[in-house]
Structure formats: C-alpha cells, structure tokens
mmCIF file of C-alpha atoms and ligand atoms in Angstrom:
data_model
loop_
_atom_site.group_PDB
_atom_site.id
_atom_site.type_symbol
_atom_site.label_atom_id
_atom_site.label_comp_id
_atom_site.label_asym_id
_atom_site.label_seq_id
_atom_site.Cartn_x
_atom_site.Cartn_y
_atom_site.Cartn_z
ATOM 1 C CA MET U 1297 0.028 -0.019 -0.034
ATOM 2 C CA THR U 1298 1.288 3.453 -0.864
ATOM 3 C CA GLN U 1299 2.128 5.911 1.894
ATOM 4 C CA GLU U 1300 -0.721 8.157 0.610
ATOM 5 C CA ASP U 1301 -3.248 5.324 0.778
ATOM 6 C CA PHE U 1302 -2.081 4.344 4.240
ATOM 7 C CA LEU U 1303 -2.525 7.936 5.463
ATOM 8 C CA PHE U 1304 -5.974 8.143 3.908
ATOM 9 C CA LEU U 1305 -6.914 4.729 5.565
ATOM 10 C CA ALA U 1306 -5.552 5.921 8.918
ATOM 11 C CA ARG U 1307 -7.581 9.172 8.819
ATOM 12 C CA LEU U 1308 -10.781 7.204 7.852
ATOM 13 C CA VAL U 1309 -10.229 4.748 10.660
ATOM 14 C CA ARG U 1310 -9.500 7.430 13.200
ATOM 15 C CA ARG U 1311 -12.679 9.446 12.308
ATOM 16 C CA ARG U 1312 -14.911 6.285 12.399
ATOM 17 C CA SER U 1313 -13.443 4.558 15.508
ATOM 18 C CA GLY U 1314 -11.044 6.806 17.341
ATOM 19 C CA LEU U 1315 -8.345 4.221 16.603
ATOM 20 C CA LEU U 1316 -4.884 5.319 15.760
ATOM 21 C CA LEU U 1317 -3.112 3.230 13.051
ATOM 22 C CA ALA U 1318 0.570 2.856 13.776
ATOM 23 C CA GLU U 1319 2.683 3.338 10.584
ATOM 24 C CA GLY U 1320 5.005 0.417 11.637
ATOM 25 C CA ARG U 1321 2.082 -2.022 11.177
ATOM 26 C CA GLY U 1322 2.603 -2.075 7.382
ATOM 27 C CA PRO U 1323 2.758 -5.760 6.407
ATOM 28 C CA ALA U 1324 0.642 -6.954 9.395
ATOM 29 C CA LEU U 1325 -1.883 -4.357 8.376
ATOM 30 C CA GLU U 1326 -2.111 -5.621 4.777
ATOM 31 C CA LEU U 1327 -2.575 -9.125 6.003
ATOM 32 C CA ARG U 1328 -5.652 -7.938 7.905
ATOM 33 C CA LEU U 1329 -7.050 -6.105 5.016
ATOM 34 C CA GLN U 1330 -6.728 -9.121 2.674
ATOM 35 C CA PRO U 1331 -9.959 -10.920 3.703
ATOM 36 C CA VAL U 1332 -11.967 -7.677 3.203
ATOM 37 C CA MET U 1333 -10.218 -7.094 -0.180
ATOM 38 C CA ARG U 1334 -11.378 -10.712 -1.242
ATOM 39 C CA ARG U 1335 -14.851 -10.357 0.243
ATOM 40 C CA PHE U 1336 -15.507 -7.200 -1.755
ATOM 41 C CA GLY U 1337 -13.913 -8.740 -4.855
ATOM 42 C CA PHE U 1338 -11.014 -6.348 -5.312
ATOM 43 C CA ARG U 1339 -7.937 -7.609 -7.256
ATOM 44 C CA ASP U 1340 -5.511 -5.417 -5.284
ATOM 45 C CA ALA U 1341 -5.195 -2.853 -2.525
ATOM 46 C CA LYS U 1342 -4.875 -0.062 -5.074
ATOM 47 C CA ALA U 1343 -8.380 -0.875 -6.544
ATOM 48 C CA MET U 1344 -9.812 -1.200 -3.132
ATOM 49 C CA MET U 1345 -8.400 2.191 -1.912
ATOM 50 C CA ALA U 1346 -9.655 3.939 -5.085
ATOM 51 C CA GLU U 1347 -13.207 2.642 -4.362
ATOM 52 C CA LEU U 1348 -12.887 3.585 -0.656
ATOM 53 C CA ARG U 1349 -12.122 7.145 -1.773
ATOM 54 C CA LEU U 1350 -15.494 7.180 -3.642
ATOM 55 C CA GLY U 1351 -17.387 6.781 -0.414
ATOM 56 C CA HIS U 1352 -18.120 2.978 -0.203
ATOM 57 C CA GLU U 1353 -19.728 2.806 3.237
ATOM 58 C CA ALA U 1354 -19.871 -0.950 3.735
ATOM 59 C CA LEU U 1355 -16.150 -1.196 2.714
ATOM 60 C CA ALA U 1356 -15.193 1.625 5.051
ATOM 61 C CA GLN U 1357 -16.975 -0.212 7.795
ATOM 62 C CA ALA U 1358 -15.529 -3.548 7.098
ATOM 63 C CA LEU U 1359 -11.918 -2.067 6.851
ATOM 64 C CA THR U 1360 -12.365 -0.238 10.207
ATOM 65 C CA GLU U 1361 -13.395 -3.444 11.881
ATOM 66 C CA ALA U 1362 -10.585 -5.367 10.232
ATOM 67 C CA VAL U 1363 -7.832 -3.205 11.719
ATOM 68 C CA THR U 1364 -9.005 -3.605 15.397
ATOM 69 C CA ILE U 1365 -6.740 -5.366 17.766
ATOM 70 C CA ASN U 1366 -8.831 -8.106 19.517
ATOM 71 C CA GLU U 1367 -6.213 -9.570 21.837
ATOM 72 C CA THR U 1368 -7.772 -10.724 25.053
ATOM 73 C CA SER U 1369 -8.020 -13.679 27.389
ATOM 74 C CA PHE U 1370 -10.170 -15.124 30.302
ATOM 75 C CA PHE U 1371 -9.558 -13.350 33.558
ATOM 76 C CA ARG U 1372 -6.893 -11.139 31.935
ATOM 77 C CA ASP U 1373 -4.877 -9.361 34.635
ATOM 78 C CA PRO U 1374 -6.265 -11.621 37.407
ATOM 79 C CA HIS U 1375 -5.388 -9.240 40.133
ATOM 80 C CA GLN U 1376 -7.933 -6.746 38.781
ATOM 81 C CA PHE U 1377 -10.548 -9.483 38.788
ATOM 82 C CA ALA U 1378 -9.548 -10.378 42.469
ATOM 83 C CA ARG U 1379 -10.123 -6.794 43.533
ATOM 84 C CA LEU U 1380 -13.457 -6.765 41.675
ATOM 85 C CA ARG U 1381 -14.519 -9.823 43.438
ATOM 86 C CA ASP U 1382 -13.388 -8.896 46.872
ATOM 87 C CA HIS U 1383 -13.824 -5.195 47.063
ATOM 88 C CA VAL U 1384 -15.531 -3.438 44.213
ATOM 89 C CA LEU U 1385 -18.471 -5.661 43.542
ATOM 90 C CA PRO U 1386 -19.342 -6.301 47.211
ATOM 91 C CA GLY U 1387 -19.463 -2.406 47.544
ATOM 92 C CA ARG U 1388 -21.971 -2.209 44.731
ATOM 93 C CA ILE U 1389 -23.968 -5.148 45.856
ATOM 94 C CA ALA U 1390 -24.352 -3.470 49.296
ATOM 95 C CA ALA U 1391 -25.282 -0.066 47.569
ATOM 96 C CA ARG U 1392 -27.989 -1.816 45.392
ATOM 97 C CA SER U 1393 -29.335 -4.153 48.106
ATOM 98 C CA GLY U 1394 -32.577 -2.115 48.211
ATOM 99 C CA GLU U 1395 -33.520 -2.496 44.582
ATOM 100 C CA LYS U 1396 -31.521 -5.756 44.008
ATOM 101 C CA ARG U 1397 -30.335 -4.732 40.550
ATOM 102 C CA LEU U 1398 -26.873 -4.579 38.959
ATOM 103 C CA ARG U 1399 -25.821 -3.257 35.704
ATOM 104 C CA ILE U 1400 -22.416 -4.131 34.324
ATOM 105 C CA TRP U 1401 -20.944 -3.223 30.912
ATOM 106 C CA SER U 1402 -17.900 -4.799 29.261
ATOM 107 C CA ALA U 1403 -17.091 -2.082 26.758
ATOM 108 C CA GLY U 1404 -14.783 -3.301 24.107
ATOM 109 C CA CYS U 1405 -15.259 -6.975 24.948
ATOM 110 C CA ALA U 1406 -13.382 -8.442 21.828
ATOM 111 C CA ALA U 1407 -14.329 -12.148 21.501
ATOM 112 C CA GLY U 1408 -16.060 -12.118 24.782
ATOM 113 C CA GLN U 1409 -13.605 -13.571 27.344
ATOM 114 C CA GLU U 1410 -13.807 -10.553 29.598
ATOM 115 C CA ALA U 1411 -17.656 -10.691 29.693
ATOM 116 C CA TRP U 1412 -17.677 -14.472 30.342
ATOM 117 C CA SER U 1413 -15.147 -13.989 33.056
ATOM 118 C CA LEU U 1414 -17.465 -11.504 34.726
ATOM 119 C CA ALA U 1415 -20.466 -13.854 34.256
ATOM 120 C CA MET U 1416 -18.442 -16.724 35.926
ATOM 121 C CA MET U 1417 -17.548 -14.465 38.822
ATOM 122 C CA LEU U 1418 -21.066 -13.182 39.336
ATOM 123 C CA ASP U 1419 -22.385 -16.821 39.165
ATOM 124 C CA ALA U 1420 -20.452 -17.453 42.341
ATOM 125 C CA MET U 1421 -21.873 -14.425 44.228
ATOM 126 C CA PRO U 1422 -24.903 -14.375 46.438
ATOM 127 C CA LEU U 1423 -27.234 -12.715 43.837
ATOM 128 C CA SER U 1424 -30.212 -15.040 43.734
ATOM 129 C CA GLY U 1425 -33.300 -12.992 43.271
ATOM 130 C CA TRP U 1426 -31.356 -10.076 41.766
ATOM 131 C CA THR U 1427 -31.703 -8.630 38.309
ATOM 132 C CA VAL U 1428 -28.249 -8.634 36.780
ATOM 133 C CA ASP U 1429 -27.790 -6.951 33.381
ATOM 134 C CA LEU U 1430 -24.488 -7.936 31.907
ATOM 135 C CA ILE U 1431 -23.908 -6.169 28.631
ATOM 136 C CA ALA U 1432 -20.894 -6.658 26.393
ATOM 137 C CA THR U 1433 -20.235 -4.524 23.267
ATOM 138 C CA ASP U 1434 -17.513 -4.226 20.599
ATOM 139 C CA LEU U 1435 -16.979 -2.410 17.346
ATOM 140 C CA SER U 1436 -16.064 -5.561 15.552
ATOM 141 C CA GLY U 1437 -18.933 -7.629 14.172
ATOM 142 C CA ASP U 1438 -16.720 -10.639 13.885
ATOM 143 C CA ALA U 1439 -15.651 -10.333 17.464
ATOM 144 C CA ILE U 1440 -19.210 -10.123 18.663
ATOM 145 C CA ALA U 1441 -20.253 -13.085 16.553
ATOM 146 C CA ARG U 1442 -17.523 -15.113 18.197
ATOM 147 C CA ALA U 1443 -18.458 -13.830 21.658
ATOM 148 C CA LYS U 1444 -22.104 -14.789 21.124
ATOM 149 C CA ALA U 1445 -21.222 -18.213 19.941
ATOM 150 C CA GLY U 1446 -19.155 -18.718 22.963
ATOM 151 C CA HIS U 1447 -16.940 -21.387 21.390
ATOM 152 C CA TYR U 1448 -13.338 -21.393 22.416
ATOM 153 C CA SER U 1449 -10.221 -23.398 21.472
ATOM 154 C CA GLN U 1450 -8.274 -25.365 23.946
ATOM 155 C CA TYR U 1451 -5.632 -22.708 23.750
ATOM 156 C CA ASP U 1452 -8.093 -19.913 24.584
ATOM 157 C CA VAL U 1453 -9.450 -21.876 27.555
ATOM 158 C CA LEU U 1454 -5.901 -22.684 28.959
ATOM 159 C CA ARG U 1455 -5.261 -18.835 29.054
ATOM 160 C CA GLY U 1456 -6.771 -17.902 32.343
ATOM 161 C CA LEU U 1457 -9.313 -20.540 33.383
ATOM 162 C CA SER U 1458 -8.742 -23.316 36.005
ATOM 163 C CA GLU U 1459 -9.937 -26.972 35.463
ATOM 164 C CA GLU U 1460 -12.783 -26.128 37.821
ATOM 165 C CA ASP U 1461 -13.980 -23.248 35.822
ATOM 166 C CA VAL U 1462 -13.945 -25.288 32.680
ATOM 167 C CA ALA U 1463 -15.779 -28.160 34.281
ATOM 168 C CA ARG U 1464 -18.454 -25.805 35.717
ATOM 169 C CA HIS U 1465 -19.150 -23.540 32.762
ATOM 170 C CA PHE U 1466 -18.224 -25.221 29.593
ATOM 171 C CA THR U 1467 -19.189 -28.361 27.715
ATOM 172 C CA ALA U 1468 -16.490 -30.067 25.596
ATOM 173 C CA LEU U 1469 -16.704 -30.010 21.888
ATOM 174 C CA GLU U 1470 -14.689 -31.992 19.300
ATOM 175 C CA ASN U 1471 -12.362 -28.976 18.661
ATOM 176 C CA GLY U 1472 -12.612 -26.999 21.828
ATOM 177 C CA PHE U 1473 -15.175 -25.878 24.472
ATOM 178 C CA ALA U 1474 -18.583 -24.141 24.457
ATOM 179 C CA ILE U 1475 -19.900 -21.879 27.170
ATOM 180 C CA SER U 1476 -22.622 -23.641 28.996
ATOM 181 C CA SER U 1477 -26.280 -22.781 28.027
ATOM 182 C CA ARG U 1478 -26.866 -21.667 31.636
ATOM 183 C CA LEU U 1479 -24.173 -19.074 31.546
ATOM 184 C CA LYS U 1480 -24.971 -18.137 28.030
ATOM 185 C CA ARG U 1481 -28.292 -16.673 29.189
ATOM 186 C CA THR U 1482 -26.519 -14.177 31.435
ATOM 187 C CA VAL U 1483 -24.732 -12.024 28.913
ATOM 188 C CA ARG U 1484 -26.105 -9.815 26.243
ATOM 189 C CA PHE U 1485 -23.680 -9.059 23.383
ATOM 190 C CA ARG U 1486 -24.222 -6.153 21.039
ATOM 191 C CA LYS U 1487 -22.073 -4.584 18.152
ATOM 192 C CA PHE U 1488 -21.515 -0.946 19.402
ATOM 193 C CA ASN U 1489 -19.096 1.794 18.377
ATOM 194 C CA LEU U 1490 -17.835 3.821 21.522
ATOM 195 C CA LEU U 1491 -18.001 6.932 19.319
ATOM 196 C CA ASP U 1492 -21.726 6.613 18.970
ATOM 197 C CA SER U 1493 -24.414 7.834 21.471
ATOM 198 C CA PHE U 1494 -24.594 6.048 24.808
ATOM 199 C CA GLY U 1495 -28.239 7.017 25.159
ATOM 200 C CA TRP U 1496 -29.415 3.417 25.493
ATOM 201 C CA LEU U 1497 -27.225 3.012 28.645
ATOM 202 C CA ASP U 1498 -27.545 4.686 31.956
ATOM 203 C CA ASP U 1499 -27.078 4.185 35.724
ATOM 204 C CA VAL U 1500 -24.381 1.486 35.140
ATOM 205 C CA ASP U 1501 -22.722 0.019 38.343
ATOM 206 C CA LEU U 1502 -19.524 -1.097 36.695
ATOM 207 C CA ILE U 1503 -17.886 -0.504 33.396
ATOM 208 C CA LEU U 1504 -14.835 -2.461 32.240
ATOM 209 C CA CYS U 1505 -13.207 -0.571 29.397
ATOM 210 C CA ARG U 1506 -9.824 -2.211 29.386
ATOM 211 C CA ASN U 1507 -7.132 -2.024 26.727
ATOM 212 C CA VAL U 1508 -9.457 -0.117 24.374
ATOM 213 C CA LEU U 1509 -8.815 3.594 24.831
ATOM 214 C CA LEU U 1510 -5.037 3.220 24.801
ATOM 215 C CA HIS U 1511 -5.288 2.721 20.981
ATOM 216 C CA PHE U 1512 -7.399 5.900 20.621
ATOM 217 C CA ASP U 1513 -6.300 9.327 19.794
ATOM 218 C CA ARG U 1514 -6.510 11.872 22.568
ATOM 219 C CA VAL U 1515 -9.637 13.787 21.498
ATOM 220 C CA ALA U 1516 -11.590 10.496 21.033
ATOM 221 C CA ARG U 1517 -10.381 9.098 24.346
ATOM 222 C CA ILE U 1518 -11.300 12.256 26.333
ATOM 223 C CA ALA U 1519 -14.736 12.330 24.612
ATOM 224 C CA VAL U 1520 -15.456 8.621 25.545
ATOM 225 C CA LEU U 1521 -14.109 9.088 29.150
ATOM 226 C CA GLU U 1522 -16.676 11.914 29.546
ATOM 227 C CA ARG U 1523 -19.513 9.831 28.406
ATOM 228 C CA LEU U 1524 -18.356 6.925 30.483
ATOM 229 C CA ALA U 1525 -18.452 9.161 33.522
ATOM 230 C CA GLU U 1526 -21.996 10.242 32.650
ATOM 231 C CA THR U 1527 -23.161 6.647 32.217
ATOM 232 C CA LEU U 1528 -21.928 5.481 35.530
ATOM 233 C CA ALA U 1529 -24.268 5.461 38.500
ATOM 234 C CA PRO U 1530 -23.103 7.609 41.475
ATOM 235 C CA GLY U 1531 -20.657 5.426 43.354
ATOM 236 C CA GLY U 1532 -20.330 3.239 40.316
ATOM 237 C CA ALA U 1533 -16.863 2.021 39.052
ATOM 238 C CA LEU U 1534 -14.834 2.294 35.886
ATOM 239 C CA LEU U 1535 -12.054 -0.138 35.332
ATOM 240 C CA LEU U 1536 -9.494 0.706 32.763
ATOM 241 C CA GLY U 1537 -6.564 -1.602 31.525
ATOM 242 C CA GLU U 1538 -3.540 -1.867 33.731
ATOM 243 C CA SER U 1539 -1.457 0.720 31.961
ATOM 244 C CA GLU U 1540 -4.295 3.118 31.396
ATOM 245 C CA THR U 1541 -5.394 6.153 33.412
ATOM 246 C CA VAL U 1542 -8.247 8.786 33.227
ATOM 247 C CA GLN U 1543 -5.580 11.383 32.152
ATOM 248 C CA GLY U 1544 -7.102 14.234 30.183
ATOM 249 C CA ARG U 1545 -10.470 14.070 32.232
ATOM 250 C CA SER U 1546 -9.178 13.177 35.755
ATOM 251 C CA ASP U 1547 -11.460 15.897 37.057
ATOM 252 C CA LEU U 1548 -14.392 13.656 36.268
ATOM 253 C CA PHE U 1549 -13.190 10.676 38.288
ATOM 254 C CA GLN U 1550 -11.734 9.796 41.701
ATOM 255 C CA GLU U 1551 -9.700 6.669 42.301
ATOM 256 C CA ILE U 1552 -11.677 4.290 44.672
ATOM 257 C CA ALA U 1553 -9.958 4.216 48.084
ATOM 258 C CA GLY U 1554 -8.124 0.883 48.431
ATOM 259 C CA SER U 1555 -8.832 -0.166 44.807
ATOM 260 C CA PRO U 1556 -6.050 1.324 42.510
ATOM 261 C CA GLY U 1557 -7.085 1.501 38.876
ATOM 262 C CA PHE U 1558 -10.893 1.762 39.789
ATOM 263 C CA TYR U 1559 -12.513 5.038 39.294
ATOM 264 C CA SER U 1560 -15.804 6.564 40.544
ATOM 265 C CA PRO U 1561 -17.428 9.533 38.871
ATOM 266 C CA THR U 1562 -16.805 12.753 40.912
ATOM 267 C CA GLU U 1563 -20.274 14.234 40.538
ATOM 268 C CA MET U 1564 -23.810 13.396 39.900
ATOM 269 C CA PRO U 1565 -24.291 12.817 36.095
ATOM 270 C CA VAL U 1566 -27.233 15.125 36.014
ATOM 271 C CA ALA U 1567 -25.297 17.973 37.540
ATOM 272 C CA ARG U 1568 -22.455 17.490 35.161
ATOM 273 C CA LEU U 1569 -24.779 17.503 32.109
ATOM 274 C CA ALA U 1570 -26.448 20.743 33.393
ATOM 275 C CA GLY U 1571 -22.920 22.286 33.902
HETATM 276 C C1 SAM M 44 -7.390 -5.141 22.880
HETATM 277 S S1 SAM M 44 -9.038 -5.574 22.805
HETATM 278 C C2 SAM M 44 -9.497 -5.502 24.532
HETATM 279 C C3 SAM M 44 -10.442 -6.611 24.980
HETATM 280 C C4 SAM M 44 -10.718 -6.718 26.492
HETATM 281 N N1 SAM M 44 -11.377 -5.417 26.957
HETATM 282 C C5 SAM M 44 -9.528 -6.991 27.292
HETATM 283 O O1 SAM M 44 -8.948 -6.090 27.879
HETATM 284 O O2 SAM M 44 -8.956 -8.085 27.158
HETATM 285 C C6 SAM M 44 -9.728 -3.928 22.299
HETATM 286 C C7 SAM M 44 -11.151 -3.963 21.704
HETATM 287 O O3 SAM M 44 -11.698 -2.644 21.597
HETATM 288 C C8 SAM M 44 -12.449 -2.781 20.356
HETATM 289 N N2 SAM M 44 -12.655 -1.374 19.941
HETATM 290 C C9 SAM M 44 -11.780 -0.563 19.322
HETATM 291 N N3 SAM M 44 -12.330 0.543 18.940
HETATM 292 C C10 SAM M 44 -13.602 0.586 19.387
HETATM 293 C C11 SAM M 44 -14.756 1.445 19.211
HETATM 294 N N4 SAM M 44 -14.561 2.676 18.699
HETATM 295 N N5 SAM M 44 -15.818 1.075 19.809
HETATM 296 C C12 SAM M 44 -16.058 -0.106 20.337
HETATM 297 N N6 SAM M 44 -14.940 -1.030 20.566
HETATM 298 C C13 SAM M 44 -13.869 -0.781 19.989
HETATM 299 C C14 SAM M 44 -11.749 -3.643 19.397
HETATM 300 O O4 SAM M 44 -12.580 -4.107 18.339
HETATM 301 C C15 SAM M 44 -11.123 -4.752 20.277
HETATM 302 O O5 SAM M 44 -11.958 -5.876 20.330
#
C-alpha cells in the first residue's frame, strides 16, 4: 500500500472509531485487509483504496473493523478481577441491596472472554433474586459473533481458566469448548461503536473498558471518558486496563480508596450534564 493510501486509511479509521493506526504495522496491516479485499472482490489494494475514496460505506466499515486489535483472554490481569470480586462488587451489591439490581458493561469486549469471566464471577456471588444486566459490546462484528457463539479453542481456555472453571461453565466440543447454556443466558452481546451515542445505557454500576482507549487518539479518548463518567451510577466504578489512566479528564473521576485502577465519577451525572 502506498504511503498516501495508508494515510488516507488511517484518517478514515480514526474518524470512524477513534483508533490510531501505527505506521509500523505495514505488512501486518495488509494481512488484515486481505480478507476484506477478497470479500468485496478487489484484485489489489490499489483498486480497493480507489473505491474507498469514492465513499463505499460498507467497505469503510469492514476495513475499520478489520484493523481492530482483539487480543484478550479469560480473567486477563487476574489481580484486577480479584479486586473486583473482593472489594468493588461487594461494595456495589451493598449499595444496590434495596433494589436488587446490578448493571455491568464490558465495553470493548473483543471475542467475549472478559464478559464471560465476569459472568463466571457473578455466578459465584450471592445474587439469587437479583436482576443482573451484563452487557458486552464491541465495534467488531466478527468479534461479537464469536463472543455470542461462546466457542473457544483449548488454547483460549488454557489462558486464564482453571480446570474447575472449565468443568463448571463449559461443555467439551470436538475441537474446543462451548460456554454452558446456563451461563449463556446471562450476557447480552451487541455490536456498538464507542464513538456513537450512549443514550441506551444509563445508571451503570460497573464499566470495564480495558485496553481499548489506549489505542485511541487523545480527542476521542477524552470524549469517551466523559460519556463513561455520565453513564456510571453515582458510586459506580470504571475499570481501565492496567497501563491506562483517566488522564485528560481526571477531574471527572476519583480513584476508589483501596482499589487502585478503579475510578468513580466525581459528581452526579445530571449535575455534570447541566454544567
Ligand atoms: C485489545 S481488545 C481488549 C479486549 C478486552 N477488553 C481486554 O482487555 O482483554 C480492544 C477491543 O476494543 C475494540 N474497539 C476498538 N475501537 C472501538 C470502538 N470505537 N468502539 C467499540 N469497540 C472498539 C476492538 O474491536 C477490540 O476488540
């Protein structure tokens, strides 16, 4: 791909998703674009890029999804899950004990491992009689389809799950493992771009948005942080990836005492909206 085409694609992807395309990704990037090229019937990248410049919406969408980095694993960064289980979730369960309702969002869930890890953790908690909305979203339609199917290879399962977890929550397939039908009912997966309106989500107790915004440009990252703060319930918690912070909008969040990396919104969302 020519430098000019690369820069055009990088601008398009940034505007559509917030994602920054690193120039060094050259050959790896082209490899990711090839299935899209074949699917749309282009003979080479040059022809595809020429069509893209004419405003081919479906192609632009497919290319944006193709460049996403979907690396993930079950219980990735286990100490974050331990803190969630031992401190943050018990705090939210106590806060919601009147209404018995929890709403949790895995934002940028890739192929679903993060959401299923949450589901397994919640399954072991004293939540009988509660309404627990566990919502998981991603920009990539392929990733969401894989997450919904809940089929994982032996390699995927070995990354993060104990034998006990597998025995309790999976059934064995010929070529891997499938999430049990009981657990499957507990997660709602949906394709969703974090640059779009969050209007359908509100009063969320816990948002995991891990290892997503670190690939965003600064303006998009800050815009998403603002909307995440608005979407959280007062006293709710945002968890970012291990190497991420709320830098740029740290005025909207305070770190939860005793739970580094977990942030609560600083004000009531309504007050913030009015301001
Ligand atoms: C590296 S994965 C992180 C998965 C999981 N949260 C974790 O930490 O293991 C990043 C995910 O963010 C998604 N993503 C990137 N840009 C997005 C956007 N604008 N809206 C929604 N999801 C996006 C990608 O498709 C990808 O699946």
